[in-house]
CHARMM-style PDB file with segment names, atoms N, HN, CA, C and O in Angstrom:
ATOM      1  N   SER     1     -68.061 139.090 123.537  1.00  0.00      PROA
ATOM      2  CA  SER     1     -68.218 138.975 122.067  1.00  0.00      PROA
ATOM      3  C   SER     1     -67.152 139.652 121.216  1.00  0.00      PROA
ATOM      4  O   SER     1     -66.703 140.776 121.436  1.00  0.00      PROA
ATOM      5  N   PRO     2     -66.804 138.860 120.241  1.00  0.00      PROA
ATOM      6  CA  PRO     2     -65.966 139.619 119.411  1.00  0.00      PROA
ATOM      7  C   PRO     2     -66.428 141.327 118.736  1.00  0.00      PROA
ATOM      8  O   PRO     2     -67.516 141.521 118.193  1.00  0.00      PROA
ATOM      9  N   GLY     3     -65.656 142.126 118.864  1.00  0.00      PROA
ATOM     10  HN  GLY     3     -64.772 141.968 119.305  1.00  0.00      PROA
ATOM     11  CA  GLY     3     -65.964 143.356 118.681  1.00  0.00      PROA
ATOM     12  C   GLY     3     -66.803 144.332 119.468  1.00  0.00      PROA
ATOM     13  O   GLY     3     -67.446 145.314 119.096  1.00  0.00      PROA
ATOM     14  N   VAL     4     -66.606 143.749 120.758  1.00  0.00      PROA
ATOM     15  HN  VAL     4     -66.083 142.951 121.060  1.00  0.00      PROA
ATOM     16  CA  VAL     4     -67.102 144.505 121.925  1.00  0.00      PROA
ATOM     17  C   VAL     4     -65.890 144.993 122.758  1.00  0.00      PROA
ATOM     18  O   VAL     4     -65.191 144.346 123.537  1.00  0.00      PROA
ATOM     19  N   PRO     5     -65.797 146.646 122.301  1.00  0.00      PROA
ATOM     20  CA  PRO     5     -64.717 147.159 122.857  1.00  0.00      PROA
ATOM     21  C   PRO     5     -64.688 147.452 124.545  1.00  0.00      PROA
ATOM     22  O   PRO     5     -65.559 147.979 125.237  1.00  0.00      PROA
ATOM     23  N   TRP     6     -63.500 146.968 124.896  1.00  0.00      PROA
ATOM     24  HN  TRP     6     -62.792 146.540 124.333  1.00  0.00      PROA
ATOM     25  CA  TRP     6     -63.301 146.985 126.427  1.00  0.00      PROA
ATOM     26  C   TRP     6     -62.588 148.217 126.762  1.00  0.00      PROA
ATOM     27  O   TRP     6     -61.616 148.412 126.033  1.00  0.00      PROA
ATOM     28  N   VAL     7     -62.757 148.943 127.496  1.00  0.00      PROA
ATOM     29  HN  VAL     7     -63.547 148.785 128.088  1.00  0.00      PROA
ATOM     30  CA  VAL     7     -61.667 150.174 128.244  1.00  0.00      PROA
ATOM     31  C   VAL     7     -61.729 150.057 129.425  1.00  0.00      PROA
ATOM     32  O   VAL     7     -62.668 149.681 130.128  1.00  0.00      PROA
ATOM     33  N   ARG     8     -60.457 150.462 129.752  1.00  0.00      PROA
ATOM     34  HN  ARG     8     -59.694 150.767 129.181  1.00  0.00      PROA
ATOM     35  CA  ARG     8     -60.067 150.256 131.348  1.00  0.00      PROA
ATOM     36  C   ARG     8     -59.609 151.754 131.746  1.00  0.00      PROA
ATOM     37  O   ARG     8     -58.759 152.346 131.081  1.00  0.00      PROA
ATOM     38  N   ASP     9     -60.355 152.437 133.104  1.00  0.00      PROA
ATOM     39  HN  ASP     9     -61.045 151.956 133.644  1.00  0.00      PROA
ATOM     40  CA  ASP     9     -59.717 153.738 133.606  1.00  0.00      PROA
ATOM     41  C   ASP     9     -58.352 153.127 134.433  1.00  0.00      PROA
ATOM     42  O   ASP     9     -58.190 152.132 135.140  1.00  0.00      PROA
ATOM     43  N   THR    10     -57.421 154.272 133.965  1.00  0.00      PROA
ATOM     44  HN  THR    10     -57.553 155.080 133.391  1.00  0.00      PROA
ATOM     45  CA  THR    10     -55.902 154.042 134.263  1.00  0.00      PROA
ATOM     46  C   THR    10     -56.036 154.679 135.669  1.00  0.00      PROA
ATOM     47  O   THR    10     -55.030 154.527 136.362  1.00  0.00      PROA
ATOM     48  N   ASP    11     -56.812 155.195 136.103  1.00  0.00      PROA
ATOM     49  HN  ASP    11     -57.629 155.319 135.540  1.00  0.00      PROA
ATOM     50  CA  ASP    11     -57.054 156.022 137.543  1.00  0.00      PROA
ATOM     51  C   ASP    11     -57.466 155.064 138.526  1.00  0.00      PROA
ATOM     52  O   ASP    11     -56.823 154.828 139.548  1.00  0.00      PROA
ATOM     53  N   GLN    12     -58.647 154.462 138.175  1.00  0.00      PROA
ATOM     54  HN  GLN    12     -59.170 154.654 137.345  1.00  0.00      PROA
ATOM     55  CA  GLN    12     -59.394 154.076 139.071  1.00  0.00      PROA
ATOM     56  C   GLN    12     -59.825 152.699 138.669  1.00  0.00      PROA
ATOM     57  O   GLN    12     -59.907 152.544 137.450  1.00  0.00      PROA
ATOM     58  N   PRO    13     -60.170 151.486 139.544  1.00  0.00      PROA
ATOM     59  CA  PRO    13     -60.621 150.176 139.311  1.00  0.00      PROA
ATOM     60  C   PRO    13     -61.904 150.216 138.546  1.00  0.00      PROA
ATOM     61  O   PRO    13     -62.851 149.611 139.048  1.00  0.00      PROA
ATOM     62  N   LEU    14     -62.079 150.825 137.427  1.00  0.00      PROA
ATOM     63  HN  LEU    14     -61.309 151.316 137.020  1.00  0.00      PROA
ATOM     64  CA  LEU    14     -63.405 150.728 136.554  1.00  0.00      PROA
ATOM     65  C   LEU    14     -63.120 150.540 135.241  1.00  0.00      PROA
ATOM     66  O   LEU    14     -62.345 151.257 134.608  1.00  0.00      PROA
ATOM     67  N   SER    15     -63.875 149.349 134.679  1.00  0.00      PROA
ATOM     68  HN  SER    15     -64.505 148.766 135.193  1.00  0.00      PROA
ATOM     69  CA  SER    15     -63.885 148.906 133.406  1.00  0.00      PROA
ATOM     70  C   SER    15     -65.436 148.971 132.651  1.00  0.00      PROA
ATOM     71  O   SER    15     -66.505 148.809 133.238  1.00  0.00      PROA
ATOM     72  N   LEU    16     -65.255 149.249 131.212  1.00  0.00      PROA
ATOM     73  HN  LEU    16     -64.386 149.381 130.735  1.00  0.00      PROA
ATOM     74  CA  LEU    16     -66.580 149.482 130.498  1.00  0.00      PROA
ATOM     75  C   LEU    16     -66.677 148.661 129.355  1.00  0.00      PROA
ATOM     76  O   LEU    16     -65.712 148.670 128.590  1.00  0.00      PROA
ATOM     77  N   ALA    17     -67.417 148.123 129.150  1.00  0.00      PROA
ATOM     78  HN  ALA    17     -68.201 148.116 129.771  1.00  0.00      PROA
ATOM     79  CA  ALA    17     -67.956 147.171 127.766  1.00  0.00      PROA
ATOM     80  C   ALA    17     -68.586 148.001 127.250  1.00  0.00      PROA
ATOM     81  O   ALA    17     -69.470 148.518 127.932  1.00  0.00      PROA
ATOM     82  N   LEU    18     -68.415 148.403 126.026  1.00  0.00      PROA
ATOM     83  HN  LEU    18     -67.697 147.982 125.471  1.00  0.00      PROA
ATOM     84  CA  LEU    18     -69.136 149.456 125.156  1.00  0.00      PROA
ATOM     85  C   LEU    18     -69.848 148.519 124.298  1.00  0.00      PROA
ATOM     86  O   LEU    18     -69.397 148.362 123.163  1.00  0.00      PROA
ATOM     87  N   LYS    19     -70.848 147.894 124.637  1.00  0.00      PROA
ATOM     88  HN  LYS    19     -71.214 148.021 125.559  1.00  0.00      PROA
ATOM     89  CA  LYS    19     -71.904 146.899 124.013  1.00  0.00      PROA
ATOM     90  C   LYS    19     -73.277 147.802 123.698  1.00  0.00      PROA
ATOM     91  O   LYS    19     -73.825 148.424 124.608  1.00  0.00      PROA
ATOM     92  N   SER    20     -73.751 147.815 122.413  1.00  0.00      PROA
ATOM     93  HN  SER    20     -73.307 147.309 121.674  1.00  0.00      PROA
ATOM     94  CA  SER    20     -74.967 148.217 121.736  1.00  0.00      PROA
ATOM     95  C   SER    20     -75.612 147.161 121.164  1.00  0.00      PROA
ATOM     96  O   SER    20     -75.011 146.345 120.465  1.00  0.00      PROA
ATOM     97  N   GLY    21     -76.981 147.089 121.434  1.00  0.00      PROA
ATOM     98  HN  GLY    21     -77.470 147.751 122.002  1.00  0.00      PROA
ATOM     99  CA  GLY    21     -77.683 146.058 120.800  1.00  0.00      PROA
ATOM    100  C   GLY    21     -77.998 145.169 121.912  1.00  0.00      PROA
ATOM    101  O   GLY    21     -77.535 145.297 123.045  1.00  0.00      PROA
ATOM    102  N   ASN    22     -78.813 144.253 121.530  1.00  0.00      PROA
ATOM    103  HN  ASN    22     -79.189 144.149 120.609  1.00  0.00      PROA
ATOM    104  CA  ASN    22     -79.370 143.414 122.812  1.00  0.00      PROA
ATOM    105  C   ASN    22     -79.187 142.019 121.595  1.00  0.00      PROA
ATOM    106  O   ASN    22     -79.797 141.550 120.634  1.00  0.00      PROA
ATOM    107  N   PHE    23     -77.762 141.738 122.490  1.00  0.00      PROA
ATOM    108  HN  PHE    23     -77.266 142.119 123.271  1.00  0.00      PROA
ATOM    109  CA  PHE    23     -77.047 140.605 121.959  1.00  0.00      PROA
ATOM    110  C   PHE    23     -76.704 139.892 123.275  1.00  0.00      PROA
ATOM    111  O   PHE    23     -76.955 140.485 124.324  1.00  0.00      PROA
ATOM    112  N   GLY    24     -76.203 138.780 123.305  1.00  0.00      PROA
ATOM    113  HN  GLY    24     -76.000 138.298 122.453  1.00  0.00      PROA
ATOM    114  CA  GLY    24     -75.446 138.187 124.625  1.00  0.00      PROA
ATOM    115  C   GLY    24     -76.644 137.918 125.725  1.00  0.00      PROA
ATOM    116  O   GLY    24     -77.723 138.497 125.848  1.00  0.00      PROA
ATOM    117  N   ASP    25     -76.036 136.775 126.520  1.00  0.00      PROA
ATOM    118  HN  ASP    25     -75.159 136.306 126.419  1.00  0.00      PROA
ATOM    119  CA  ASP    25     -77.283 136.636 127.445  1.00  0.00      PROA
ATOM    120  C   ASP    25     -77.027 137.278 128.935  1.00  0.00      PROA
ATOM    121  O   ASP    25     -75.954 137.871 129.045  1.00  0.00      PROA
ATOM    122  N   GLU    26     -77.737 137.244 129.915  1.00  0.00      PROA
ATOM    123  HN  GLU    26     -78.608 136.761 129.827  1.00  0.00      PROA
ATOM    124  CA  GLU    26     -78.032 137.771 130.986  1.00  0.00      PROA
ATOM    125  C   GLU    26     -76.975 137.879 131.659  1.00  0.00      PROA
ATOM    126  O   GLU    26     -77.048 138.739 132.537  1.00  0.00      PROA
ATOM    127  N   ASN    27     -75.514 137.053 131.550  1.00  0.00      PROA
ATOM    128  HN  ASN    27     -75.455 136.354 130.837  1.00  0.00      PROA
ATOM    129  CA  ASN    27     -74.433 136.873 132.156  1.00  0.00      PROA
ATOM    130  C   ASN    27     -73.293 137.383 131.477  1.00  0.00      PROA
ATOM    131  O   ASN    27     -72.163 136.979 131.755  1.00  0.00      PROA
ATOM    132  N   PHE    28     -73.537 138.349 130.497  1.00  0.00      PROA
ATOM    133  HN  PHE    28     -74.455 138.677 130.271  1.00  0.00      PROA
ATOM    134  CA  PHE    28     -72.757 138.842 129.544  1.00  0.00      PROA
ATOM    135  C   PHE    28     -71.703 139.842 130.645  1.00  0.00      PROA
ATOM    136  O   PHE    28     -70.543 139.428 130.653  1.00  0.00      PROA
ATOM    137  N   PHE    29     -71.865 140.621 131.218  1.00  0.00      PROA
ATOM    138  HN  PHE    29     -72.807 140.957 131.212  1.00  0.00      PROA
ATOM    139  CA  PHE    29     -71.124 141.592 131.760  1.00  0.00      PROA
ATOM    140  C   PHE    29     -70.287 140.623 132.687  1.00  0.00      PROA
ATOM    141  O   PHE    29     -69.060 140.631 132.586  1.00  0.00      PROA
ATOM    142  N   ALA    30     -70.859 139.872 133.500  1.00  0.00      PROA
ATOM    143  HN  ALA    30     -71.856 139.866 133.582  1.00  0.00      PROA
ATOM    144  CA  ALA    30     -70.189 138.934 134.710  1.00  0.00      PROA
ATOM    145  C   ALA    30     -69.315 138.298 134.013  1.00  0.00      PROA
ATOM    146  O   ALA    30     -68.254 138.251 134.635  1.00  0.00      PROA
ATOM    147  N   ARG    31     -69.248 137.638 132.724  1.00  0.00      PROA
ATOM    148  HN  ARG    31     -70.110 137.676 132.219  1.00  0.00      PROA
ATOM    149  CA  ARG    31     -68.620 136.540 131.866  1.00  0.00      PROA
ATOM    150  C   ARG    31     -67.241 137.528 131.497  1.00  0.00      PROA
ATOM    151  O   ARG    31     -66.043 137.272 131.624  1.00  0.00      PROA
ATOM    152  N   ALA    32     -67.967 138.812 130.965  1.00  0.00      PROA
ATOM    153  HN  ALA    32     -68.940 139.020 130.862  1.00  0.00      PROA
ATOM    154  CA  ALA    32     -66.616 139.671 130.256  1.00  0.00      PROA
ATOM    155  C   ALA    32     -65.541 139.910 131.451  1.00  0.00      PROA
ATOM    156  O   ALA    32     -64.343 139.685 131.279  1.00  0.00      PROA
ATOM    157  N   GLN    33     -66.065 140.377 132.653  1.00  0.00      PROA
ATOM    158  HN  GLN    33     -67.038 140.560 132.792  1.00  0.00      PROA
ATOM    159  CA  GLN    33     -65.196 140.545 133.739  1.00  0.00      PROA
ATOM    160  C   GLN    33     -64.477 139.336 133.990  1.00  0.00      PROA
ATOM    161  O   GLN    33     -63.413 139.609 134.546  1.00  0.00      PROA
ATOM    162  N   THR    34     -64.614 138.211 133.821  1.00  0.00      PROA
ATOM    163  HN  THR    34     -65.478 137.989 133.369  1.00  0.00      PROA
ATOM    164  CA  THR    34     -63.726 137.123 134.228  1.00  0.00      PROA
ATOM    165  C   THR    34     -62.511 136.853 132.958  1.00  0.00      PROA
ATOM    166  O   THR    34     -61.496 136.174 133.113  1.00  0.00      PROA
ATOM    167  N   GLU    35     -62.901 137.548 131.729  1.00  0.00      PROA
ATOM    168  HN  GLU    35     -63.726 138.100 131.603  1.00  0.00      PROA
ATOM    169  CA  GLU    35     -62.053 137.407 130.713  1.00  0.00      PROA
ATOM    170  C   GLU    35     -60.943 138.389 130.527  1.00  0.00      PROA
ATOM    171  O   GLU    35     -59.962 138.204 129.807  1.00  0.00      PROA
ATOM    172  N   PHE    36     -61.243 139.679 131.397  1.00  0.00      PROA
ATOM    173  HN  PHE    36     -62.041 139.829 131.982  1.00  0.00      PROA
ATOM    174  CA  PHE    36     -60.033 140.533 131.244  1.00  0.00      PROA
ATOM    175  C   PHE    36     -59.523 140.954 132.629  1.00  0.00      PROA
ATOM    176  O   PHE    36     -60.152 141.640 133.435  1.00  0.00      PROA
ATOM    177  N   PRO    37     -58.386 140.482 132.775  1.00  0.00      PROA
ATOM    178  CA  PRO    37     -58.033 140.823 134.199  1.00  0.00      PROA
ATOM    179  C   PRO    37     -57.940 142.470 134.716  1.00  0.00      PROA
ATOM    180  O   PRO    37     -57.649 143.340 133.895  1.00  0.00      PROA
ATOM    181  N   GLN    38     -58.193 142.782 136.045  1.00  0.00      PROA
ATOM    182  HN  GLN    38     -58.430 142.075 136.712  1.00  0.00      PROA
ATOM    183  CA  GLN    38     -58.089 144.144 136.613  1.00  0.00      PROA
ATOM    184  C   GLN    38     -56.690 144.548 136.668  1.00  0.00      PROA
ATOM    185  OT1 GLN    38     -56.385 145.655 137.111  1.00  0.00      PROA
TER     186      GLN     38
END
């Protein structure tokens, strides 16, 4: 979703979407992972 920060750890294979609120569907995080390369 626009405006949701996506951060990635530089030392380990860890990414976070800093999402607040109750928006997006149940596939929000799975879909977000396909949008950003690891």
